[in-house]
Structures are given as C-alpha cells and as structure tokens.
C-alpha cells in the first residue's frame, strides 16, 4: 500500500486536470447529468462496475478485489452552487451564475483518482470498494437519502467521506469522535400586514416594522433560552419587503437557518421559534406563515472509526482533532446506517491567495489537498483491510 500512496503523486496532475474541467463546467444540485456522465465514463474505462441514476443523478462504482475482505464505501459530492465565479484564472466557470464554490469538483476528482489507482491494483485489494458519487448535497433533501434508499449501502461495512476545507491549512487533516457537524434546519417566515401610504402609518399594519422585531426577538432563543454551554445558531439570512420609499409594505419575507447538535435541543428551538413568531405578529395585529424544515441531521462519527482516522492520518501527514463545525452535511445519513466517519482535509493557503471562505465568489482550493485526501482515503482502506485480516487470523 505504501507504493500506492506514492503513485498518488504521479496521478496528481491528472486529478488537477479533472478538477479544472469540472470547475469550468459546474452543474447545480439535481442537474448534475453531464458531471455524472463524466464520472461514469472514467469508471467504465478503468473496468469498474457502474450504476447510474442512483437516487436521481448519483453514480456508484463497485470494485471487487482479488482477496477476501471488508466492503468500504467512499463518498464524493458533485453539485455546484448558484454563484457567479469572480476568480481571474484560466479554469474559471464557463457557466454564468454557477460555480463550484465549495470544493465538490475537487471531491469528485479526488475520488476518481482513488478509483483509478485501486482499479489498477485490484489484485492487492482485500474485499471491495464502493465509490459513491453523490448528487445534490447543497440543497435539502439532498442526494444521500435517496441514494441510500436506492441501495447505495447494500453490502457495505464502512463508509467514509472527506471535505476539503479552506479554513484549515493545506497539509493537515481533522476528525473527531461523536458529533462534529451541526444539524442544518431552514425556515421561511411571511409576515402579512396591511399596506398603505408611507405618510399614513396609522392606517396600516407595517410588515417591515413587525419583521424587524422578529429579527431581534429570534436572537433571544440563543441568548436567553438555550444553555450557553450548548452550541446553537439562529440566523436570519435574508429580509425582503417593499417596493417604494413612500409605501408601507403589506408583506415581508424572512429566510434563515438554525444549527444545533443535540436532538432534543433541536426540537425545543423549533418550538420556541414558532412561539416567538406567533406572539410577535399577533401583538401587532399581523398574520403570518412559517415554513420550518428540519434539514440534515448532525454528522456523528463512530468513535472507533475516528480512532482509525488517527492511525491512518498519521501515515500521510499532520492531523488534529476537529473543532465542532456549525456547517451541515447530508453525509450524516450514511452514518445513520453504517459505521464510518467524515473527515476534513485542509485546503487553505494564504501564500497562494487561497483565503476565501466556502460559498464565496472567489473561492478556490490549494489543489495539493486533493493528493492529501486521496492518500487519506487509501490509508483508511488499508487500515480496514489490516483489521479485517487480523480478526480472521
């Protein structure tokens, strides 16, 4: 397996080429048909059994080794975001208003690299590898749930995923046992008041004023009703209302997200949220609607698989225990069904100007992080094989 890790460096330029092609041709969630075709063509070329249209636009590659052993699933996401690419580089997105602003192009290319190398060395492989190329991670209900329903985890013993993460420096890897990423819920509130002339406010029910109170009042959920030792975020991300300077708007629309780790707290926050919206709107005589969606559950890593990460990561570079991360991930669904863990590989590099956060118009990665991620995947597979072989002896 050590020789296989060295071959990652030889394959690295090809991985960069795949990543830059995909970066130029991004596709939004639930629209990843060309990306899925790109993946499937390469897997078939390498003699890997391919299944397409899994749960939507998902692609699965199955590789059976020559020796008995465990079945390990590796996952990469393929979808892009509705953001205009503002980078000044030769591989900037060619699709107006769409870009890979979260690294999914690099995730896909990393897993393609692992698939190619493992296919070339299937005679050394104990057990099987299932390559999960998932659609629609960015938008709930996501692609993981539907792929699982379509049989993506049948026969799988372990499942692993990696996210390249620019807030962390290139050359590092992170994981932790137990909860690591937050549950990601969404809400939309529509405040329905009574519109009218801007100079005659007494004849109206001002939806903007009421919605403004809501923005402030909702912050008391975290500041005054949640145990301060419990991680929790309530964010109003958008506020839209009005059409003219002298018109009091009849409606105001608020959208946002709630992030928690504890399942009980998650439901308590939802209940408190709905109470605040109802009481605030009723106090000022407005009607309202709430659409509160429970999104992805928290990512909870198996303790034993997190320990495997520490062993595997030590063979390929620097590693640390991850902090709690308030971003959400539908990889959580895989971990509800199989042992596994989700890992972060640092992809930031200020010396190369790789400093912009995920979902930013100038987002980019240190592409060397793809090689590091591929090595980590391979090292995780090796550790699974060694453990299985030791148990059989």
CSV table of C-alpha atoms in Angstrom, one decimal:
chain,number,residue,atom,x,y,z
A,1,UNK,CA,0.0,0.0,0.0
A,2,UNK,CA,3.0,2.3,0.6
A,3,UNK,CA,3.7,2.1,-3.2
A,4,UNK,CA,0.1,3.0,-3.9
A,5,UNK,CA,0.4,6.2,-1.8
A,6,UNK,CA,3.5,7.2,-3.8
A,7,UNK,CA,1.5,6.7,-7.0
A,8,UNK,CA,-1.0,9.3,-5.9
A,9,UNK,CA,1.7,11.9,-6.5
A,10,UNK,CA,2.2,10.6,-10.1
A,11,UNK,CA,-1.5,10.7,-10.7
A,12,UNK,CA,-1.9,14.2,-9.2
A,13,UNK,CA,-1.5,16.2,-12.4
A,14,UNK,CA,-4.4,14.2,-13.9
A,15,UNK,CA,-6.5,14.8,-10.9
A,16,UNK,CA,-5.9,18.5,-11.3
A,17,UNK,CA,-6.9,18.3,-14.9
A,18,UNK,CA,-10.2,16.6,-14.0
A,19,UNK,CA,-10.9,19.2,-11.3
A,20,UNK,CA,-10.3,22.2,-13.6
A,21,UNK,CA,-12.5,20.7,-16.3
A,22,UNK,CA,-15.3,20.2,-13.8
A,23,UNK,CA,-14.7,23.7,-12.3
A,24,UNK,CA,-15.3,25.1,-15.8
A,25,UNK,CA,-18.5,23.1,-16.3
A,26,UNK,CA,-20.4,23.2,-13.0
A,27,UNK,CA,-24.0,21.9,-12.6
A,28,UNK,CA,-26.5,22.8,-9.9
A,29,UNK,CA,-28.0,20.4,-7.4
A,30,UNK,CA,-30.3,17.9,-9.1
A,31,UNK,CA,-29.0,18.9,-12.5
A,32,UNK,CA,-25.6,17.0,-12.5
A,33,UNK,CA,-26.2,15.0,-15.7
A,34,UNK,CA,-23.0,15.9,-17.5
A,35,UNK,CA,-20.9,15.5,-14.4
A,36,UNK,CA,-22.4,12.1,-13.7
A,37,UNK,CA,-21.7,11.1,-17.3
A,38,UNK,CA,-18.1,12.3,-16.9
A,39,UNK,CA,-17.7,10.2,-13.8
A,40,UNK,CA,-19.3,7.1,-15.3
A,41,UNK,CA,-17.2,7.2,-18.5
A,42,UNK,CA,-14.0,7.2,-16.5
A,43,UNK,CA,-15.1,4.4,-14.1
A,44,UNK,CA,-16.1,2.2,-17.0
A,45,UNK,CA,-12.8,2.9,-18.8
A,46,UNK,CA,-11.0,1.5,-15.7
A,47,UNK,CA,-13.1,-1.6,-15.6
A,48,UNK,CA,-15.2,-0.7,-12.6
A,49,UNK,CA,-18.8,-1.8,-12.5
A,50,UNK,CA,-21.0,1.3,-12.8
A,51,UNK,CA,-24.6,2.1,-11.9
A,52,UNK,CA,-26.1,5.4,-12.9
A,53,UNK,CA,-29.2,7.3,-12.0
A,54,UNK,CA,-28.9,6.2,-8.4
A,55,UNK,CA,-31.5,8.1,-6.3
A,56,UNK,CA,-31.5,10.7,-9.0
A,57,UNK,CA,-28.2,11.7,-10.6
A,58,UNK,CA,-26.0,9.6,-8.4
A,59,UNK,CA,-23.3,7.3,-9.7
A,60,UNK,CA,-22.0,4.2,-8.0
A,61,UNK,CA,-18.8,2.4,-8.9
A,62,UNK,CA,-18.2,-1.1,-7.5
A,63,UNK,CA,-14.7,-2.7,-7.5
A,64,UNK,CA,-14.2,-6.2,-6.2
A,65,UNK,CA,-10.7,-7.1,-5.1
A,66,UNK,CA,-8.9,-10.4,-5.7
A,67,UNK,CA,-8.8,-11.3,-1.9
A,68,UNK,CA,-11.5,-11.6,0.7
A,69,UNK,CA,-12.1,-8.6,3.0
A,70,UNK,CA,-14.5,-5.8,4.0
A,71,UNK,CA,-16.6,-3.6,1.7
A,72,UNK,CA,-15.6,0.0,2.1
A,73,UNK,CA,-17.7,2.9,0.7
A,74,UNK,CA,-16.1,6.2,-0.2
A,75,UNK,CA,-18.3,9.2,-1.0
A,76,UNK,CA,-17.8,12.4,-3.0
A,77,UNK,CA,-20.4,15.1,-3.9
A,78,UNK,CA,-20.7,16.5,-7.4
A,79,UNK,CA,-23.0,19.6,-7.3
A,80,UNK,CA,-22.2,23.3,-7.6
A,81,UNK,CA,-23.8,26.5,-6.3
A,82,UNK,CA,-25.8,29.4,-7.9
A,83,UNK,CA,-22.9,31.8,-7.5
A,84,UNK,CA,-21.1,33.9,-10.2
A,85,UNK,CA,-17.4,32.9,-10.4
A,86,UNK,CA,-15.3,36.0,-9.8
A,87,UNK,CA,-11.8,34.4,-10.0
A,88,UNK,CA,-9.3,35.6,-12.5
A,89,UNK,CA,-7.9,32.2,-13.7
A,90,UNK,CA,-7.8,30.1,-16.8
A,91,UNK,CA,-10.2,27.5,-15.3
A,92,UNK,CA,-13.0,29.8,-14.0
A,93,UNK,CA,-16.5,28.7,-14.5
A,94,UNK,CA,-17.9,28.9,-18.1
A,95,UNK,CA,-21.5,28.7,-16.8
A,96,UNK,CA,-23.0,32.1,-15.9
A,97,UNK,CA,-24.2,32.3,-12.4
A,98,UNK,CA,-23.0,28.8,-11.4
A,99,UNK,CA,-19.7,27.8,-9.8
A,100,UNK,CA,-18.0,25.2,-7.7
A,101,UNK,CA,-17.7,27.3,-4.6
A,102,UNK,CA,-17.4,24.5,-2.1
A,103,UNK,CA,-14.8,22.1,-3.5
A,104,UNK,CA,-17.2,19.4,-4.8
A,105,UNK,CA,-15.3,19.4,-8.1
A,106,UNK,CA,-12.1,18.5,-6.2
A,107,UNK,CA,-14.0,15.9,-4.1
A,108,UNK,CA,-15.1,14.2,-7.3
A,109,UNK,CA,-11.7,14.4,-8.8
A,110,UNK,CA,-10.1,13.0,-5.7
A,111,UNK,CA,-12.4,10.0,-5.6
A,112,UNK,CA,-11.8,9.4,-9.3
A,113,UNK,CA,-8.1,9.3,-8.6
A,114,UNK,CA,-8.6,6.8,-5.8
A,115,UNK,CA,-10.8,4.7,-8.1
A,116,UNK,CA,-8.3,4.6,-10.9
A,117,UNK,CA,-5.4,3.6,-8.6
A,118,UNK,CA,-7.4,0.9,-6.8
A,119,UNK,CA,-8.6,-0.5,-10.1
A,120,UNK,CA,-5.0,-0.7,-11.3
A,121,UNK,CA,-4.1,-2.6,-8.1
A,122,UNK,CA,-7.2,-4.7,-7.6
A,123,UNK,CA,-5.1,-7.8,-7.2
A,124,UNK,CA,-3.8,-6.3,-3.9
A,125,UNK,CA,-7.3,-5.4,-2.7
A,126,UNK,CA,-8.9,-7.3,0.1
A,127,UNK,CA,-12.6,-7.0,-0.2
A,128,UNK,CA,-14.5,-4.4,-2.2
A,129,UNK,CA,-14.7,-0.7,-2.6
A,130,UNK,CA,-17.9,1.2,-3.4
A,131,UNK,CA,-17.4,4.6,-4.9
A,132,UNK,CA,-20.3,6.9,-4.2
A,133,UNK,CA,-20.5,9.9,-6.4
A,134,UNK,CA,-23.4,11.8,-4.9
A,135,UNK,CA,-25.6,14.5,-6.4
A,136,UNK,CA,-27.3,17.3,-4.6
A,137,UNK,CA,-25.5,17.8,-1.3
A,138,UNK,CA,-26.1,21.5,-1.3
A,139,UNK,CA,-29.9,21.5,-1.2
A,140,UNK,CA,-32.3,19.6,1.1
A,141,UNK,CA,-33.5,16.9,1.0
A,142,UNK,CA,-30.1,16.2,-0.6
A,143,UNK,CA,-28.9,13.2,-2.6
A,144,UNK,CA,-27.6,11.0,0.2
A,145,UNK,CA,-31.0,9.9,1.5
A,146,UNK,CA,-32.3,9.0,-2.0
A,147,UNK,CA,-29.1,7.1,-2.9
A,148,UNK,CA,-29.3,5.1,0.3
A,149,UNK,CA,-33.0,4.3,-0.4
A,150,UNK,CA,-31.8,3.1,-3.9
A,151,UNK,CA,-29.4,0.6,-2.3
A,152,UNK,CA,-26.1,2.6,-2.2
A,153,UNK,CA,-25.1,1.0,1.1
A,154,UNK,CA,-26.1,-2.6,0.4
A,155,UNK,CA,-23.3,-4.9,1.5
A,156,UNK,CA,-21.2,-2.0,2.8
A,157,UNK,CA,-19.4,-2.5,6.1
A,158,UNK,CA,-17.8,1.0,6.4
A,159,UNK,CA,-18.4,4.4,4.9
A,160,UNK,CA,-16.0,7.4,4.7
A,161,UNK,CA,-16.2,10.9,3.3
A,162,UNK,CA,-13.8,13.8,3.1
A,163,UNK,CA,-14.4,17.5,2.7
A,164,UNK,CA,-11.6,19.8,1.6
A,165,UNK,CA,-11.8,22.8,3.9
A,166,UNK,CA,-10.2,26.2,3.2
A,167,UNK,CA,-10.4,27.5,6.8
A,168,UNK,CA,-7.9,24.8,7.6
A,169,UNK,CA,-4.3,24.9,6.3
A,170,UNK,CA,-3.2,22.6,3.5
A,171,UNK,CA,-1.2,19.7,4.8
A,172,UNK,CA,-3.5,19.0,7.7
A,173,UNK,CA,-6.4,16.6,8.4
A,174,UNK,CA,-9.1,16.7,11.0
A,175,UNK,CA,-11.7,14.5,12.6
A,176,UNK,CA,-13.3,13.8,15.9
A,177,UNK,CA,-15.4,11.1,17.5
A,178,UNK,CA,-19.1,11.8,18.1
A,179,UNK,CA,-20.9,15.0,16.9
A,180,UNK,CA,-18.7,17.0,14.5
A,181,UNK,CA,-21.1,19.0,12.2
A,182,UNK,CA,-24.4,20.6,13.1
A,183,UNK,CA,-28.0,19.8,12.1
A,184,UNK,CA,-29.0,22.3,9.4
A,185,UNK,CA,-32.6,23.4,9.5
A,186,UNK,CA,-34.2,26.1,7.3
A,187,UNK,CA,-37.1,28.5,7.8
A,188,UNK,CA,-39.2,31.0,5.9
A,189,UNK,CA,-41.5,33.5,7.5
A,190,UNK,CA,-44.0,35.6,5.7
A,191,UNK,CA,-45.4,38.5,7.7
A,192,UNK,CA,-48.8,39.6,6.4
A,193,UNK,CA,-49.7,43.1,7.4
A,194,UNK,CA,-51.8,45.9,5.8
A,195,UNK,CA,-50.1,48.1,3.2
A,196,UNK,CA,-50.7,51.8,2.8
A,197,UNK,CA,-49.3,55.2,2.3
A,198,UNK,CA,-45.9,55.9,3.9
A,199,UNK,CA,-47.3,59.2,5.3
A,200,UNK,CA,-50.3,57.5,7.0
A,201,UNK,CA,-48.8,54.7,9.1
A,202,UNK,CA,-51.8,54.7,11.5
A,203,UNK,CA,-53.9,53.3,8.7
A,204,UNK,CA,-51.6,50.3,8.1
A,205,UNK,CA,-50.1,47.3,9.8
A,206,UNK,CA,-46.4,47.7,8.9
A,207,UNK,CA,-44.9,44.3,7.9
A,208,UNK,CA,-41.4,45.7,7.8
A,209,UNK,CA,-41.5,47.0,11.4
A,210,UNK,CA,-43.0,43.8,12.6
A,211,UNK,CA,-40.5,41.7,10.8
A,212,UNK,CA,-37.7,43.8,12.2
A,213,UNK,CA,-38.9,43.0,15.7
A,214,UNK,CA,-38.8,39.3,14.7
A,215,UNK,CA,-35.2,39.5,13.7
A,216,UNK,CA,-34.3,40.9,17.1
A,217,UNK,CA,-36.7,38.7,19.1
A,218,UNK,CA,-35.5,35.5,17.5
A,219,UNK,CA,-31.9,36.2,18.7
A,220,UNK,CA,-33.2,35.7,22.3
A,221,UNK,CA,-33.5,32.0,21.6
A,222,UNK,CA,-29.8,31.6,21.7
A,223,UNK,CA,-29.0,34.4,24.2
A,224,UNK,CA,-31.7,33.8,26.7
A,225,UNK,CA,-33.4,30.3,26.3
A,226,UNK,CA,-30.6,28.0,25.3
A,227,UNK,CA,-28.0,26.7,27.8
A,228,UNK,CA,-24.9,28.7,26.9
A,229,UNK,CA,-22.8,25.6,27.0
A,230,UNK,CA,-24.9,24.1,24.2
A,231,UNK,CA,-23.9,25.1,20.6
A,232,UNK,CA,-26.7,26.8,18.8
A,233,UNK,CA,-27.1,29.3,16.0
A,234,UNK,CA,-30.2,31.2,14.7
A,235,UNK,CA,-29.5,33.2,11.6
A,236,UNK,CA,-31.9,35.4,9.6
A,237,UNK,CA,-30.1,35.3,6.2
A,238,UNK,CA,-32.5,37.3,4.1
A,239,UNK,CA,-35.1,40.0,4.6
A,240,UNK,CA,-37.2,41.2,1.6
A,241,UNK,CA,-40.0,43.6,1.6
A,242,UNK,CA,-41.3,46.8,0.0
A,243,UNK,CA,-41.3,48.4,-3.5
A,244,UNK,CA,-41.2,52.1,-2.9
A,245,UNK,CA,-39.9,54.8,-0.5
A,246,UNK,CA,-43.4,56.1,0.3
A,247,UNK,CA,-45.3,52.8,0.5
A,248,UNK,CA,-45.7,50.7,3.7
A,249,UNK,CA,-45.3,47.2,2.6
A,250,UNK,CA,-48.1,44.7,3.1
A,251,UNK,CA,-45.7,41.7,3.3
A,252,UNK,CA,-42.2,40.9,4.5
A,253,UNK,CA,-40.3,37.7,3.8
A,254,UNK,CA,-37.6,36.3,6.1
A,255,UNK,CA,-35.4,33.3,5.4
A,256,UNK,CA,-32.7,31.7,7.6
A,257,UNK,CA,-31.2,28.7,9.2
A,258,UNK,CA,-31.0,27.1,12.7
A,259,UNK,CA,-27.9,25.0,13.7
A,260,UNK,CA,-27.8,22.6,16.6
A,261,UNK,CA,-26.1,19.4,17.7
A,262,UNK,CA,-28.4,18.0,20.4
A,263,UNK,CA,-31.6,16.3,19.1
A,264,UNK,CA,-33.7,17.4,22.0
A,265,UNK,CA,-32.5,21.0,21.8
A,266,UNK,CA,-33.2,20.9,18.1
A,267,UNK,CA,-36.9,20.4,18.7
A,268,UNK,CA,-37.0,22.8,21.6
A,269,UNK,CA,-35.6,25.6,19.5
A,270,UNK,CA,-38.2,24.9,16.8
A,271,UNK,CA,-41.0,25.1,19.3
A,272,UNK,CA,-39.6,28.4,20.8
A,273,UNK,CA,-39.1,29.8,17.3
A,274,UNK,CA,-42.7,29.2,16.4
A,275,UNK,CA,-43.9,30.7,19.7
A,276,UNK,CA,-41.9,33.9,19.2
A,277,UNK,CA,-43.1,34.4,15.6
A,278,UNK,CA,-46.7,33.9,16.6
A,279,UNK,CA,-46.7,36.2,19.7
A,280,UNK,CA,-44.7,38.9,17.9
A,281,UNK,CA,-47.0,39.0,14.9
A,282,UNK,CA,-50.2,38.7,17.0
A,283,UNK,CA,-49.1,41.6,19.2
A,284,UNK,CA,-49.0,44.0,16.2
A,285,UNK,CA,-52.1,42.6,14.5
A,286,UNK,CA,-50.4,40.8,11.6
A,287,UNK,CA,-51.0,37.4,10.1
A,288,UNK,CA,-48.1,35.1,9.3
A,289,UNK,CA,-47.0,31.8,7.9
A,290,UNK,CA,-44.0,29.7,8.9
A,291,UNK,CA,-42.3,27.0,6.8
A,292,UNK,CA,-39.8,25.4,9.2
A,293,UNK,CA,-37.9,22.5,7.6
A,294,UNK,CA,-35.9,20.0,9.6
A,295,UNK,CA,-32.9,19.6,7.3
A,296,UNK,CA,-29.8,17.4,7.6
A,297,UNK,CA,-29.2,15.8,11.0
A,298,UNK,CA,-25.9,16.3,12.7
A,299,UNK,CA,-22.8,14.4,11.5
A,300,UNK,CA,-21.9,12.0,14.3
A,301,UNK,CA,-18.7,10.0,13.8
A,302,UNK,CA,-18.4,6.5,15.1
A,303,UNK,CA,-15.8,6.6,17.9
A,304,UNK,CA,-13.9,3.5,16.6
A,305,UNK,CA,-13.8,4.9,13.1
A,306,UNK,CA,-12.5,8.2,14.4
A,307,UNK,CA,-9.7,6.3,16.0
A,308,UNK,CA,-9.0,4.7,12.7
A,309,UNK,CA,-8.6,8.1,11.2
A,310,UNK,CA,-5.9,9.0,13.8
A,311,UNK,CA,-4.0,5.9,12.8
A,312,UNK,CA,-4.5,6.4,9.0
A,313,UNK,CA,-3.8,10.1,9.0
A,314,UNK,CA,-0.6,9.7,10.9
A,315,UNK,CA,0.8,7.8,7.9
A,316,UNK,CA,0.1,10.5,5.4
A,317,UNK,CA,0.6,13.9,7.2
A,318,UNK,CA,-0.3,16.1,10.1
A,319,UNK,CA,-3.6,15.6,11.8
A,320,UNK,CA,-5.6,17.1,14.7
A,321,UNK,CA,-8.9,16.7,16.5
A,322,UNK,CA,-11.5,18.7,14.7
A,323,UNK,CA,-13.5,21.5,16.4
A,324,UNK,CA,-17.2,21.5,16.2
A,325,UNK,CA,-18.3,22.9,12.9
A,326,UNK,CA,-21.7,24.6,12.5
A,327,UNK,CA,-22.0,23.8,8.8
A,328,UNK,CA,-24.3,20.9,7.8
A,329,UNK,CA,-23.7,17.8,5.7
A,330,UNK,CA,-26.0,15.1,4.4
A,331,UNK,CA,-23.2,12.6,4.9
A,332,UNK,CA,-24.9,12.3,8.3
A,333,UNK,CA,-27.5,10.0,6.6
A,334,UNK,CA,-24.8,7.4,5.7
A,335,UNK,CA,-23.5,7.4,9.3
A,336,UNK,CA,-27.1,6.6,10.5
A,337,UNK,CA,-26.8,3.3,8.6
A,338,UNK,CA,-23.1,2.2,8.7
A,339,UNK,CA,-20.0,2.6,10.8
A,340,UNK,CA,-17.8,5.4,9.4
A,341,UNK,CA,-16.6,8.9,9.8
A,342,UNK,CA,-16.4,12.2,8.0
A,343,UNK,CA,-13.0,13.9,7.8
A,344,UNK,CA,-11.7,17.3,6.8
A,345,UNK,CA,-8.5,17.9,4.8
A,346,UNK,CA,-7.1,21.4,4.9
A,347,UNK,CA,-7.2,23.3,1.6
A,348,UNK,CA,-6.3,26.8,2.5
A,349,UNK,CA,-3.1,28.5,1.7
A,350,UNK,CA,-2.6,32.3,2.2
A,351,UNK,CA,0.7,32.2,0.2
A,352,UNK,CA,-1.3,31.2,-2.9
A,353,UNK,CA,-4.1,33.6,-2.2
A,354,UNK,CA,-6.4,30.7,-1.1
A,355,UNK,CA,-8.1,32.6,1.7
A,356,UNK,CA,-11.8,33.0,0.7
A,357,UNK,CA,-14.4,31.0,2.6
A,358,UNK,CA,-16.7,28.4,1.1
A,359,UNK,CA,-19.6,29.7,-0.9
A,360,UNK,CA,-17.6,32.9,-1.8
A,361,UNK,CA,-17.4,34.1,-5.5
A,362,UNK,CA,-13.6,33.9,-5.4
A,363,UNK,CA,-13.5,30.5,-3.6
A,364,UNK,CA,-10.6,28.3,-4.6
A,365,UNK,CA,-8.5,25.5,-3.0
A,366,UNK,CA,-4.9,24.6,-2.8
A,367,UNK,CA,-5.1,21.7,-5.2
A,368,UNK,CA,-2.4,19.7,-3.4
A,369,UNK,CA,-5.1,19.0,-0.9
A,370,UNK,CA,-6.6,16.5,-3.4
A,371,UNK,CA,-3.5,14.4,-3.2
A,372,UNK,CA,-3.6,14.5,0.6
A,373,UNK,CA,-7.3,13.5,0.6
A,374,UNK,CA,-6.6,10.6,-1.8
A,375,UNK,CA,-3.8,9.3,0.4
A,376,UNK,CA,-6.1,9.6,3.4
A,377,UNK,CA,-8.8,7.5,1.7
A,378,UNK,CA,-6.3,4.9,0.7
A,379,UNK,CA,-4.8,4.7,4.2
A,380,UNK,CA,-8.3,4.3,5.7
A,381,UNK,CA,-8.9,1.4,3.3
A,382,UNK,CA,-5.6,-0.2,4.2
A,383,UNK,CA,-6.4,0.1,7.9
A,384,UNK,CA,-9.8,-1.6,7.4
A,385,UNK,CA,-8.2,-4.4,5.4
A,386,UNK,CA,-5.5,-4.9,8.1
A,387,UNK,CA,-8.0,-5.0,10.9
A,388,UNK,CA,-10.2,-7.5,9.0
A,389,UNK,CA,-7.2,-9.7,8.2
A,390,UNK,CA,-6.1,-9.7,11.8
A,391,UNK,CA,-9.5,-10.7,13.0
A,392,UNK,CA,-9.5,-13.6,10.6
A,393,UNK,CA,-6.1,-14.9,11.7
